[in-house]
């Protein structure tokens, strides 16, 4: 819901309200590739009635209903931006003297520490791009296509939340930079961080089983149940874990979802033709691409730091989910432009 679902209104509004020549359409275009297609596939086999989720997760037929309720209670556009997300969850506080203006509550928090570097790189790229096409503040309010795009996202795409006070205004270049950076972060860094580690963390299903088929043995057991548990606790565990069919189905799905295709398009790798044709944007993209390569080294150095216990040590997987580039396959790293799996 926080990546695949909430991105659909951005895609639909962009295609309805922005011309193919509009600079913001051109900026967002690579971040929207294949998302509607993969969402359509998910509706047919993953989140559909009696699909993989409903048949293999504890809430059963209520799985998607519970997710929808959670969305209604928690989703806010302004908190989709990484800094605001961390603050709202009590994991960071504003601090002008700290890197990126945030002091982390847990310093050794890989998603936050790596994510803030990537967020800053994305924001600088968007800033250079927007400031080139909108050198005066009044150009934002005068852009009828852009204003219609933002109105549709709020009033139609998220009609159930159109009257919420937290929607950002779109009046200045800084407003646009914040909105676009948030959208790009959701489609690239955020999705990569929650998607491509699924097989690594849950492929061994006892580590993260999707369903418990029985109650805990200590919950009001009969004398016979308690005796059976004491005699053969492993049988109670197997009865609780997903069935072989459920586990196999989930593992197969996680394998597919965590897999990078050979033709994956990673952020900062290949420049779009319409960016390359504009010298200022071409130069800004080169800076963007270079900083992403630098981020690779930053993450490698952090994973080699024995003082960072959440990403280094015996039995601890190095945190690479926000490394921008990857080889094909299940690698647990790589940040594509768009939500394509």
Short mmCIF file of C-alpha atoms in Angstrom, two decimals:
data_model
loop_
_atom_site.label_atom_id
_atom_site.label_comp_id
_atom_site.label_asym_id
_atom_site.label_seq_id
_atom_site.Cartn_x
_atom_site.Cartn_y
_atom_site.Cartn_z
CA UNK A 1 0.00 0.00 0.00
CA UNK A 2 2.83 2.45 0.78
CA UNK A 3 4.62 1.77 -2.53
CA UNK A 4 2.64 -0.12 -5.21
CA UNK A 5 -0.82 1.19 -4.36
CA UNK A 6 -0.22 4.85 -3.52
CA UNK A 7 1.91 5.29 -6.66
CA UNK A 8 -1.01 4.52 -9.00
CA UNK A 9 -2.70 7.92 -8.53
CA UNK A 10 0.60 9.65 -9.38
CA UNK A 11 0.91 7.64 -12.59
CA UNK A 12 -2.70 8.16 -13.66
CA UNK A 13 -2.64 11.90 -12.91
CA UNK A 14 0.67 12.32 -14.75
CA UNK A 15 -0.71 10.67 -17.88
CA UNK A 16 -3.99 12.56 -17.71
CA UNK A 17 -2.75 16.05 -16.81
CA UNK A 18 0.87 16.39 -17.98
CA UNK A 19 1.86 16.39 -21.63
CA UNK A 20 4.66 14.05 -22.69
CA UNK A 21 6.83 17.15 -23.22
CA UNK A 22 6.28 18.53 -19.72
CA UNK A 23 9.56 18.61 -17.74
CA UNK A 24 8.00 17.02 -14.65
CA UNK A 25 6.45 14.25 -16.75
CA UNK A 26 9.88 13.62 -18.24
CA UNK A 27 11.49 13.59 -14.78
CA UNK A 28 8.96 11.11 -13.37
CA UNK A 29 8.55 8.91 -16.45
CA UNK A 30 11.31 6.36 -15.62
CA UNK A 31 9.99 6.06 -12.06
CA UNK A 32 6.59 4.91 -13.31
CA UNK A 33 7.66 2.19 -15.77
CA UNK A 34 5.91 -1.18 -15.42
CA UNK A 35 4.17 -0.32 -12.14
CA UNK A 36 0.61 -0.50 -13.46
CA UNK A 37 1.47 -3.81 -15.14
CA UNK A 38 2.89 -5.42 -12.00
CA UNK A 39 -0.04 -4.12 -9.95
CA UNK A 40 -2.45 -5.67 -12.42
CA UNK A 41 -0.67 -9.01 -12.05
CA UNK A 42 -0.81 -8.71 -8.25
CA UNK A 43 -4.57 -8.13 -8.38
CA UNK A 44 -4.96 -11.35 -10.36
CA UNK A 45 -2.84 -13.69 -8.24
CA UNK A 46 -1.41 -12.12 -5.09
CA UNK A 47 -3.93 -9.89 -3.32
CA UNK A 48 -7.07 -11.30 -4.95
CA UNK A 49 -9.74 -13.26 -3.06
CA UNK A 50 -8.30 -16.67 -2.14
CA UNK A 51 -4.97 -15.60 -3.62
CA UNK A 52 -1.51 -16.16 -2.16
CA UNK A 53 -1.91 -13.65 0.65
CA UNK A 54 -5.36 -14.71 1.81
CA UNK A 55 -4.49 -18.42 1.66
CA UNK A 56 -1.09 -18.20 3.33
CA UNK A 57 -1.21 -15.38 5.91
CA UNK A 58 -2.73 -15.48 9.39
CA UNK A 59 -5.60 -12.97 8.82
CA UNK A 60 -6.85 -15.18 5.97
CA UNK A 61 -9.75 -13.64 4.06
CA UNK A 62 -9.43 -10.46 6.15
CA UNK A 63 -5.81 -9.80 5.07
CA UNK A 64 -6.53 -7.07 2.54
CA UNK A 65 -9.32 -5.58 4.62
CA UNK A 66 -6.93 -5.17 7.57
CA UNK A 67 -4.35 -3.62 5.24
CA UNK A 68 -6.93 -1.17 3.94
CA UNK A 69 -7.87 -0.14 7.47
CA UNK A 70 -4.20 0.38 8.30
CA UNK A 71 -3.82 2.56 5.21
CA UNK A 72 -6.83 4.65 6.19
CA UNK A 73 -5.50 5.20 9.70
CA UNK A 74 -1.82 5.75 8.93
CA UNK A 75 -1.13 6.91 5.36
CA UNK A 76 -0.20 10.57 4.89
CA UNK A 77 1.58 11.98 1.86
CA UNK A 78 3.74 14.32 3.94
CA UNK A 79 5.04 11.37 5.98
CA UNK A 80 6.07 9.38 2.92
CA UNK A 81 9.19 11.54 2.76
CA UNK A 82 11.96 9.69 4.60
CA UNK A 83 12.86 12.42 7.13
CA UNK A 84 9.21 12.93 8.12
CA UNK A 85 8.65 9.17 8.21
CA UNK A 86 11.50 8.72 10.70
CA UNK A 87 10.34 11.65 12.85
CA UNK A 88 6.72 10.45 12.92
CA UNK A 89 7.84 7.00 14.10
CA UNK A 90 9.96 8.45 16.90
CA UNK A 91 13.18 7.34 15.26
CA UNK A 92 14.63 10.79 14.60
CA UNK A 93 14.47 14.37 15.79
CA UNK A 94 15.14 17.57 13.90
CA UNK A 95 18.64 18.84 14.63
CA UNK A 96 20.21 21.51 12.39
CA UNK A 97 23.69 20.49 13.58
CA UNK A 98 23.27 16.83 12.61
CA UNK A 99 23.88 15.39 9.13
CA UNK A 100 20.83 15.91 6.93
CA UNK A 101 19.23 17.94 9.74
CA UNK A 102 18.20 14.84 11.69
CA UNK A 103 19.53 13.16 14.82
CA UNK A 104 18.67 9.47 14.81
CA UNK A 105 17.22 7.96 17.98
CA UNK A 106 19.06 4.73 17.12
CA UNK A 107 22.35 5.65 15.48
CA UNK A 108 22.99 2.11 14.23
CA UNK A 109 19.80 1.95 12.14
CA UNK A 110 20.88 0.86 8.63
CA UNK A 111 17.65 1.77 6.79
CA UNK A 112 17.73 5.29 8.20
CA UNK A 113 21.46 5.97 7.91
CA UNK A 114 21.76 4.65 4.34
CA UNK A 115 18.34 5.97 3.37
CA UNK A 116 19.12 9.54 4.39
CA UNK A 117 22.20 9.56 2.15
CA UNK A 118 20.10 8.32 -0.77
CA UNK A 119 17.28 10.75 0.07
CA UNK A 120 19.76 13.66 -0.03
CA UNK A 121 21.18 12.50 -3.38
CA UNK A 122 17.68 12.25 -4.87
CA UNK A 123 16.69 15.64 -3.49
CA UNK A 124 19.79 17.34 -4.93
CA UNK A 125 19.06 15.84 -8.36
CA UNK A 126 15.43 16.98 -8.22
CA UNK A 127 16.49 20.43 -6.95
CA UNK A 128 18.88 20.96 -9.86
CA UNK A 129 16.24 19.77 -12.31
CA UNK A 130 13.34 21.84 -10.95
CA UNK A 131 15.40 25.02 -10.54
CA UNK A 132 16.48 24.80 -14.17
CA UNK A 133 12.92 24.66 -15.51
CA UNK A 134 11.36 26.94 -12.88
CA UNK A 135 13.88 29.74 -12.24
CA UNK A 136 11.14 32.04 -10.89
CA UNK A 137 8.77 31.06 -8.09
CA UNK A 138 5.64 32.36 -9.86
CA UNK A 139 6.14 29.89 -12.73
CA UNK A 140 4.84 27.09 -10.50
CA UNK A 141 1.43 28.65 -9.90
CA UNK A 142 1.23 29.72 -13.56
CA UNK A 143 1.78 26.17 -14.81
CA UNK A 144 -1.79 24.99 -15.43
CA UNK A 145 -0.79 21.42 -16.24
CA UNK A 146 1.22 21.12 -13.05
CA UNK A 147 -1.54 22.53 -10.87
CA UNK A 148 -4.13 20.23 -12.47
CA UNK A 149 -1.77 17.28 -11.86
CA UNK A 150 -1.46 18.02 -8.14
CA UNK A 151 -5.19 18.67 -7.76
CA UNK A 152 -6.03 15.32 -9.35
CA UNK A 153 -3.56 13.46 -7.12
CA UNK A 154 -5.20 14.97 -4.03
CA UNK A 155 -8.86 15.21 -4.97
CA UNK A 156 -9.33 12.21 -7.23
CA UNK A 157 -6.45 9.81 -6.66
CA UNK A 158 -6.81 10.11 -2.91
CA UNK A 159 -10.39 11.31 -2.77
CA UNK A 160 -10.93 9.78 0.65
CA UNK A 161 -8.25 12.08 2.04
CA UNK A 162 -8.73 15.17 -0.11
CA UNK A 163 -9.75 17.39 2.81
CA UNK A 164 -6.87 16.44 5.10
CA UNK A 165 -4.80 19.44 6.30
CA UNK A 166 -1.44 17.75 5.81
CA UNK A 167 -1.34 17.91 1.99
CA UNK A 168 1.59 20.13 0.89
CA UNK A 169 0.84 23.24 -1.12
CA UNK A 170 2.22 23.61 -4.62
CA UNK A 171 3.14 27.27 -5.00
CA UNK A 172 6.94 27.47 -5.11
CA UNK A 173 9.85 25.50 -6.57
CA UNK A 174 10.65 24.23 -3.06
CA UNK A 175 7.11 22.87 -2.77
CA UNK A 176 7.55 21.03 -6.07
CA UNK A 177 10.98 19.72 -5.06
CA UNK A 178 9.54 18.25 -1.86
CA UNK A 179 6.57 16.62 -3.62
CA UNK A 180 8.58 15.14 -6.48
CA UNK A 181 11.41 13.92 -4.24
CA UNK A 182 8.85 12.14 -2.08
CA UNK A 183 7.29 10.41 -5.09
CA UNK A 184 10.70 9.38 -6.44
CA UNK A 185 11.83 8.11 -3.03
CA UNK A 186 8.71 5.93 -2.70
CA UNK A 187 9.14 4.41 -6.16
CA UNK A 188 12.88 3.79 -5.81
CA UNK A 189 14.55 3.72 -2.37
CA UNK A 190 11.53 2.93 -0.22
CA UNK A 191 10.30 0.12 -2.44
CA UNK A 192 13.79 -1.36 -2.79
CA UNK A 193 14.31 -1.38 0.97
CA UNK A 194 11.09 -3.26 1.73
CA UNK A 195 11.00 -5.52 -1.34
CA UNK A 196 14.36 -6.97 -2.30
CA UNK A 197 15.18 -8.38 1.13
CA UNK A 198 12.05 -10.51 1.37
CA UNK A 199 13.68 -13.77 0.35
CA UNK A 200 16.77 -13.16 2.48
CA UNK A 201 14.72 -12.61 5.64
CA UNK A 202 11.71 -14.86 5.05
CA UNK A 203 12.89 -17.47 2.53
CA UNK A 204 13.73 -19.67 5.53
CA UNK A 205 10.16 -19.71 6.73
CA UNK A 206 10.79 -20.46 10.48
CA UNK A 207 12.53 -17.08 10.59
CA UNK A 208 9.39 -15.23 9.51
CA UNK A 209 6.39 -17.56 9.11
CA UNK A 210 3.35 -15.96 7.49
CA UNK A 211 0.81 -17.91 9.50
CA UNK A 212 0.37 -19.69 12.83
CA UNK A 213 -2.08 -22.56 12.43
CA UNK A 214 -2.48 -23.30 16.13
CA UNK A 215 -2.46 -21.45 19.45
CA UNK A 216 0.55 -21.37 21.75
CA UNK A 217 0.74 -24.56 23.87
CA UNK A 218 0.48 -22.54 27.07
CA UNK A 219 -2.87 -20.97 26.10
CA UNK A 220 -5.51 -22.92 28.06
CA UNK A 221 -4.30 -26.38 27.05
CA UNK A 222 -6.17 -29.52 27.96
CA UNK A 223 -4.27 -32.04 30.05
CA UNK A 224 -3.80 -34.17 26.94
CA UNK A 225 -2.51 -31.27 24.84
CA UNK A 226 -0.06 -30.25 27.55
CA UNK A 227 1.26 -33.78 27.94
CA UNK A 228 1.69 -34.12 24.17
CA UNK A 229 3.57 -30.83 24.07
CA UNK A 230 5.97 -31.87 26.84
CA UNK A 231 6.60 -35.22 25.19
CA UNK A 232 7.03 -33.96 21.61
CA UNK A 233 7.41 -30.16 21.47
CA UNK A 234 8.66 -30.34 17.90
CA UNK A 235 5.28 -31.69 16.76
CA UNK A 236 3.51 -28.71 18.32
CA UNK A 237 5.89 -26.43 16.46
CA UNK A 238 5.25 -28.12 13.12
CA UNK A 239 1.48 -27.93 13.67
CA UNK A 240 1.87 -24.19 14.31
CA UNK A 241 4.11 -23.40 11.33
CA UNK A 242 2.64 -22.97 7.84
CA UNK A 243 1.77 -26.21 6.10
CA UNK A 244 4.18 -27.53 3.48
CA UNK A 245 1.89 -26.23 0.74
CA UNK A 246 1.60 -22.78 2.34
CA UNK A 247 5.35 -22.52 2.99
CA UNK A 248 6.26 -23.68 -0.51
CA UNK A 249 3.83 -21.24 -2.10
CA UNK A 250 5.16 -18.27 -0.09
CA UNK A 251 8.82 -19.18 -0.67
CA UNK A 252 8.20 -19.39 -4.44
CA UNK A 253 6.50 -15.99 -4.42
CA UNK A 254 9.26 -14.40 -2.33
CA UNK A 255 11.81 -15.79 -4.76
CA UNK A 256 10.06 -14.04 -7.65
CA UNK A 257 9.47 -10.78 -5.79
CA UNK A 258 13.08 -10.50 -4.59
CA UNK A 259 14.56 -11.19 -8.01
CA UNK A 260 16.19 -8.59 -10.26
CA UNK A 261 15.63 -9.21 -13.97
CA UNK A 262 18.66 -9.08 -16.31
CA UNK A 263 17.29 -5.88 -17.89
CA UNK A 264 16.61 -4.09 -14.57
CA UNK A 265 16.96 -0.28 -14.78
CA UNK A 266 18.80 1.04 -11.72
CA UNK A 267 18.72 4.71 -10.71
CA UNK A 268 21.55 6.76 -12.11
CA UNK A 269 22.74 4.09 -14.55
CA UNK A 270 21.36 5.13 -17.95
CA UNK A 271 20.37 8.69 -18.73
CA UNK A 272 17.01 9.31 -20.37
CA UNK A 273 17.28 10.72 -23.94
CA UNK A 274 15.37 13.91 -23.06
CA UNK A 275 17.70 14.55 -20.09
CA UNK A 276 20.78 14.05 -22.24
CA UNK A 277 19.59 16.55 -24.85
CA UNK A 278 19.61 19.38 -22.27
CA UNK A 279 23.23 20.30 -21.28
CA UNK A 280 22.34 21.58 -17.79
CA UNK A 281 20.29 18.48 -16.97
CA UNK A 282 22.93 16.23 -18.50
CA UNK A 283 25.54 17.74 -16.17
CA UNK A 284 23.22 17.43 -13.17
CA UNK A 285 22.63 13.77 -14.01
CA UNK A 286 26.37 13.11 -14.11
CA UNK A 287 26.64 14.52 -10.58
CA UNK A 288 23.66 12.41 -9.53
CA UNK A 289 25.18 9.25 -11.01
CA UNK A 290 28.54 9.94 -9.39
CA UNK A 291 27.03 10.38 -5.94
CA UNK A 292 25.18 7.09 -6.28
CA UNK A 293 28.49 5.34 -7.03
CA UNK A 294 29.91 7.04 -3.94
CA UNK A 295 27.00 5.69 -1.89
CA UNK A 296 28.04 2.17 -2.85
CA UNK A 297 31.40 2.76 -1.15
CA UNK A 298 29.78 4.38 1.90
CA UNK A 299 27.57 1.33 2.45
CA UNK A 300 30.50 -1.07 1.97
CA UNK A 301 32.50 0.85 4.58
CA UNK A 302 29.62 0.80 7.05
CA UNK A 303 29.12 -2.94 6.61
CA UNK A 304 32.82 -3.46 7.36
CA UNK A 305 32.65 -1.40 10.58
CA UNK A 306 32.69 -3.86 13.49
CA UNK A 307 31.20 -1.18 15.76
CA UNK A 308 27.93 -1.27 13.81
CA UNK A 309 26.40 -4.39 15.36
CA UNK A 310 23.20 -4.24 13.30
CA UNK A 311 25.09 -4.75 10.05
CA UNK A 312 28.34 -6.49 11.01
CA UNK A 313 29.17 -9.53 13.10
CA UNK A 314 28.48 -13.23 13.53
CA UNK A 315 25.06 -14.16 12.19
CA UNK A 316 24.33 -10.61 11.00
CA UNK A 317 23.67 -10.00 7.33
CA UNK A 318 25.38 -6.92 5.89
CA UNK A 319 22.76 -4.28 5.07
CA UNK A 320 22.89 -3.70 1.32
CA UNK A 321 19.26 -3.07 0.40
CA UNK A 322 19.95 0.58 -0.48
CA UNK A 323 23.08 -0.06 -2.54
CA UNK A 324 22.03 1.50 -5.85
CA UNK A 325 23.35 -1.15 -8.24
CA UNK A 326 23.11 -4.93 -8.51
CA UNK A 327 23.62 -7.98 -10.67
CA UNK A 328 20.61 -10.01 -11.86
CA UNK A 329 18.99 -12.46 -9.48
CA UNK A 330 18.34 -12.46 -5.74
CA UNK A 331 21.08 -10.21 -4.42
CA UNK A 332 19.50 -8.25 -1.55
CA UNK A 333 20.65 -4.97 -3.09
CA UNK A 334 19.94 -2.65 -6.00
CA UNK A 335 17.57 0.33 -6.29
CA UNK A 336 15.61 0.34 -9.57
CA UNK A 337 14.03 3.54 -10.90
CA UNK A 338 10.54 2.13 -10.57
CA UNK A 339 8.30 -0.41 -8.86
CA UNK A 340 8.52 -3.15 -11.47
CA UNK A 341 8.21 -6.31 -9.35
#
